[in-house]
mmCIF file of C-alpha atoms in Angstrom:
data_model
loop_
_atom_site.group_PDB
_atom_site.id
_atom_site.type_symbol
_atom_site.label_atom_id
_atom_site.label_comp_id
_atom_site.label_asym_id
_atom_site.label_seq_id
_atom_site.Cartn_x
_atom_site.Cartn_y
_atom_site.Cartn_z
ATOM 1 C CA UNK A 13 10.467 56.280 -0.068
ATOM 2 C CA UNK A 14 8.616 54.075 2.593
ATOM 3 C CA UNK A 15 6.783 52.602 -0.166
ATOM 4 C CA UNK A 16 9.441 51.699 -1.983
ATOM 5 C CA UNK A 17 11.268 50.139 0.949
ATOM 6 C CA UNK A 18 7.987 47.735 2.034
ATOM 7 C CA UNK A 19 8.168 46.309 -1.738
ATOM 8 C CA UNK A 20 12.086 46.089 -1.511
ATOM 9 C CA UNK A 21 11.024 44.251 1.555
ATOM 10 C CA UNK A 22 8.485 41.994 0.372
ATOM 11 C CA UNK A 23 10.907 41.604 -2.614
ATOM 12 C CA UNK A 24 13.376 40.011 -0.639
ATOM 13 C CA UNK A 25 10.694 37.593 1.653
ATOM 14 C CA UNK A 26 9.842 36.087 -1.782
ATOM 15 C CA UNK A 27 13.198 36.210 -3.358
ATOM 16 C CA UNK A 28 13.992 34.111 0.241
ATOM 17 C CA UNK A 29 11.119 31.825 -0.088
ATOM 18 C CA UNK A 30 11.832 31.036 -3.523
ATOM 19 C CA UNK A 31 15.619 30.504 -2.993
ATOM 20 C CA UNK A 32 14.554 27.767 -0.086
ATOM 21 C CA UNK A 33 12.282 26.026 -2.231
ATOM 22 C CA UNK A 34 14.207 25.670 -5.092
ATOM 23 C CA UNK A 35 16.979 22.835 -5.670
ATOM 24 C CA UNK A 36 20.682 23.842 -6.109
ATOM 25 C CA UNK A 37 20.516 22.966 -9.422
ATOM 26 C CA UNK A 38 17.566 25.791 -10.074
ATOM 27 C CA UNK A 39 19.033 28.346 -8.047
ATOM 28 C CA UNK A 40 21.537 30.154 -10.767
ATOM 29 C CA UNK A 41 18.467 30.351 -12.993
ATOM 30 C CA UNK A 42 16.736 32.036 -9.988
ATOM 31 C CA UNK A 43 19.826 34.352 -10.048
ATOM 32 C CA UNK A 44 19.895 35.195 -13.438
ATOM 33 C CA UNK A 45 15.849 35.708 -13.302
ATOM 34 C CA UNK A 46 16.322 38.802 -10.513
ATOM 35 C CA UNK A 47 20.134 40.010 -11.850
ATOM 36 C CA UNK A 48 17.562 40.646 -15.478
ATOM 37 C CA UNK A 49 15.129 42.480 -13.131
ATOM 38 C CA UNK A 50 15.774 46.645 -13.065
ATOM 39 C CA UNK A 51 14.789 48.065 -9.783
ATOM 40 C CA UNK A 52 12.247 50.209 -10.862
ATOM 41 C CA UNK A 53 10.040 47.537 -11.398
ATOM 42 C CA UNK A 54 9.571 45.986 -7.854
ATOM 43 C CA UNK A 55 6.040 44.927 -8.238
ATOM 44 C CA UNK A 56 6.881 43.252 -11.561
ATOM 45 C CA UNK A 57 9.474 41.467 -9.577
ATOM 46 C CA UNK A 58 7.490 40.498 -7.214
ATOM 47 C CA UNK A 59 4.489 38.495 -9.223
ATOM 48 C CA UNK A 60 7.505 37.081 -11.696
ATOM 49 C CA UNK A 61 9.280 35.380 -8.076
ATOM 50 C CA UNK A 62 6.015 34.314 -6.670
ATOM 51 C CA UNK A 63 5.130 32.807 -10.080
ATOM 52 C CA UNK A 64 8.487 31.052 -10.502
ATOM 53 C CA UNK A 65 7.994 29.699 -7.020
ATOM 54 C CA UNK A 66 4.582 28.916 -7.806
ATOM 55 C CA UNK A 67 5.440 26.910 -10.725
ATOM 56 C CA UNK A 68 8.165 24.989 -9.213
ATOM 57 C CA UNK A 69 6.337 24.075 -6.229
ATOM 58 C CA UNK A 70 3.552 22.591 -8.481
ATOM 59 C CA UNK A 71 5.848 20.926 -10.327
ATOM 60 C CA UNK A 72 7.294 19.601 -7.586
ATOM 61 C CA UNK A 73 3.796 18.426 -6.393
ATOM 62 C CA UNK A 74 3.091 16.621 -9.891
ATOM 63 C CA UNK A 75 6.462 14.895 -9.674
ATOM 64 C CA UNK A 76 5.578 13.144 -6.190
ATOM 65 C CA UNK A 77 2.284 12.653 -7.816
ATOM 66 C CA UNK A 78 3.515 10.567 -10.758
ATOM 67 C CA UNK A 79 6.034 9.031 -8.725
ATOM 68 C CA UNK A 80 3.470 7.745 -5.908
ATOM 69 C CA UNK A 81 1.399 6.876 -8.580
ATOM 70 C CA UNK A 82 4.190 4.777 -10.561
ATOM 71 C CA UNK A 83 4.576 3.119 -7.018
ATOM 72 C CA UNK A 84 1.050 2.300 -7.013
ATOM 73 C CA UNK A 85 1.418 0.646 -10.190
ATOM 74 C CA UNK A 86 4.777 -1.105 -9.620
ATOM 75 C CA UNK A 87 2.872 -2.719 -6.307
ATOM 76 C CA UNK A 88 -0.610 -3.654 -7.946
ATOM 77 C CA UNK A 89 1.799 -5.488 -10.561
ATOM 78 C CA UNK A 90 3.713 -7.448 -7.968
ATOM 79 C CA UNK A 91 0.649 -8.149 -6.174
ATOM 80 C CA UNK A 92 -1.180 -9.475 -9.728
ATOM 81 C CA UNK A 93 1.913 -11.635 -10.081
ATOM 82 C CA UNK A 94 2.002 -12.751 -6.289
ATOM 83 C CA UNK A 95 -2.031 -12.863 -6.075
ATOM 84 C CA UNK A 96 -2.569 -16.575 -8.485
ATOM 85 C CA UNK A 97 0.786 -18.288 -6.497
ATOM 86 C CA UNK A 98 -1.271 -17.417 -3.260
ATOM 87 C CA UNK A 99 -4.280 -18.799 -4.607
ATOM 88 C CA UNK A 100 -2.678 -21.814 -5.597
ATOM 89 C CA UNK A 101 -1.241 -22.260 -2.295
ATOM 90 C CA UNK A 102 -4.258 -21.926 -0.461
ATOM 91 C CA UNK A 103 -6.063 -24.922 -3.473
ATOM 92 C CA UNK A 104 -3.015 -26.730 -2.819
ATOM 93 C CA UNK A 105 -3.275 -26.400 1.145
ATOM 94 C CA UNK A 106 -7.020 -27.124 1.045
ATOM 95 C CA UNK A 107 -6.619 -30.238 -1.025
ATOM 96 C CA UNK A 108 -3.945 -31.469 1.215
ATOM 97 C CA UNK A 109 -6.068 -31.033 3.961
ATOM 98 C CA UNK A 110 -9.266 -32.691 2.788
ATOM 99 C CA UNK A 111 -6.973 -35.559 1.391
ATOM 100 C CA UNK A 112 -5.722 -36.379 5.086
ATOM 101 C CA UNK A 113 -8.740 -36.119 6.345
ATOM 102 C CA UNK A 114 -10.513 -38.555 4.345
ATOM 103 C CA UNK A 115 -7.548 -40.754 5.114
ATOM 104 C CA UNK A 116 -7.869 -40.657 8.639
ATOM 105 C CA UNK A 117 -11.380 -40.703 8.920
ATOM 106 C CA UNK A 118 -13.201 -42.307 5.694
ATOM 107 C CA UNK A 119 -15.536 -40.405 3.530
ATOM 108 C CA UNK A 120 -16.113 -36.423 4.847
ATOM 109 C CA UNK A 121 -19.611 -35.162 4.703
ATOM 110 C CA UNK A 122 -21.153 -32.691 2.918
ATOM 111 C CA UNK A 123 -20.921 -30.018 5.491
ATOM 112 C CA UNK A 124 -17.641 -30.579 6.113
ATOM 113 C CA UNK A 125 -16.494 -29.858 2.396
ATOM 114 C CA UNK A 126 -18.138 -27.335 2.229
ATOM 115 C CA UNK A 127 -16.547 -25.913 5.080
ATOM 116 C CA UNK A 128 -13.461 -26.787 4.495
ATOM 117 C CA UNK A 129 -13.716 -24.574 0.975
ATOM 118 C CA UNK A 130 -14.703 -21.808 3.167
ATOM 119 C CA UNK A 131 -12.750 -21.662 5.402
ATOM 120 C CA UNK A 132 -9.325 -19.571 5.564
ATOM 121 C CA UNK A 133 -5.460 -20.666 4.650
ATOM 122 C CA UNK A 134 -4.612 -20.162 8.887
ATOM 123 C CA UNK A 135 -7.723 -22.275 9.599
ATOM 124 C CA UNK A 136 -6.711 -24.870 7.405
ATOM 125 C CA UNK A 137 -3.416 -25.025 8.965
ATOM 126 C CA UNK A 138 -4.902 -25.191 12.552
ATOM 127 C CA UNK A 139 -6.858 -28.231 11.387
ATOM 128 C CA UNK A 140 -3.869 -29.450 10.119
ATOM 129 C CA UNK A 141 -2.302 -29.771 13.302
ATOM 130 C CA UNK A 142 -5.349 -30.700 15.432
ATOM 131 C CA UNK A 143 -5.839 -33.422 12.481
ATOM 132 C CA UNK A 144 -2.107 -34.745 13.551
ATOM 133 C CA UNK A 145 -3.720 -35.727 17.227
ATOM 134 C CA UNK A 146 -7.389 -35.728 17.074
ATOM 135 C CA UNK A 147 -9.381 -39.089 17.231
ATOM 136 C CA UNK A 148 -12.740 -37.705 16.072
ATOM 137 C CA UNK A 149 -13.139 -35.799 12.589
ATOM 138 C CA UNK A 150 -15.340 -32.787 14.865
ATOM 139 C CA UNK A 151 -11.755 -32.741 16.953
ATOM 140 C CA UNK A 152 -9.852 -32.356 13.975
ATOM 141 C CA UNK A 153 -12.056 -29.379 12.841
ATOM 142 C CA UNK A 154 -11.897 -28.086 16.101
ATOM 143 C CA UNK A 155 -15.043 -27.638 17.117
ATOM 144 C CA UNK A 156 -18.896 -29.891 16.821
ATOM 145 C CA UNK A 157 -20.190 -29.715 13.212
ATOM 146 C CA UNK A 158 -23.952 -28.137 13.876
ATOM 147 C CA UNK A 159 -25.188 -30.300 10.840
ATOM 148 C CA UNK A 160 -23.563 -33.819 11.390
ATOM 149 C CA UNK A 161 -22.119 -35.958 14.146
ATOM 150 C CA UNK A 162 -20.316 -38.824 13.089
ATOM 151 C CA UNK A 163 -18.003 -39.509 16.437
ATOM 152 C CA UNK A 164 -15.944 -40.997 13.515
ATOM 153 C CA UNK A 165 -12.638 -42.237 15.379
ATOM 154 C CA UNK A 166 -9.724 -43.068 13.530
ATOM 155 C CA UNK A 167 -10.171 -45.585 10.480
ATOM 156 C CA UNK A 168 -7.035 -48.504 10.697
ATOM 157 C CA UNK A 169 -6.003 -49.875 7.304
#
């Protein structure tokens, strides 16, 4: 009789979990499942709960699975979309840049190209401001260039 009532108990722990991890809508089917069961076969009951609950937790697992990795997807689209306007952006910032430059001061060096392809979009836009103010083309760029000094002040038309 004891025996009997520790599987009756264990019965019902599982018969609890599995209730608590299923949704409402699986829950008559979960019903139905233990109403089929006859009472001699505890043990039976048992392993067929814990394998329902078993199964529907791992299908519950490969459902956040797909749908973290349809996420994924949906956001390495948008950013392969998003990704060539950015570039473009930075070409069109960079050109801009190097364009008022040469305006203001004349010809850029070498090193100065080369840095200016280099460098990022938020230092181009700090040189865009310092460019608004500076009277030397090392002023505008914020800093000495190691490889040339010019001193170049402001060209008139």
């Amino acid at each position: 009789m004891r025996h009997s009532h520790w599987r009756g108990a264990v019965l019902n722990q599982r018969l609890r979990y599995l209730l608590a991890v299923v949704t409402t809508d699986e829950r008559p089917l979960v019903h139905d499942v233990i109403a089929a069961l006859p009472d001699p076969e505890l043990e039976d009951a048992v392993k067929k709960v814990k394998t329902i609950a078993d199964s529907l937790r791992e299908e519950g697992e490969a459902r956040a699975r797909a749908e973290l990795a349809e996420r994924l997807a949906e956001f390495e689209q948008r950013l392969a979309e998003v990704e060539p306007l950015w570039k473009d952006a930075n070409a069109r910032l960079r050109a801009s840049v190097t364009q008022q430059l040469q305006l203001k001061y004349g010809p850029l060096p070498d090193v100065v190209t080369a840095r200016l392809a280099a460098v990022s979009a938020d230092a181009l836009d700090a040189i865009a401001e310092r460019l608004l103010f500076a009277d030397t083309l090392e002023a505008a760029l914020g800093r000495r260039c190691p490889h040339h000094h010019t001193g170049r002040r402001i060209r008139h038309p």
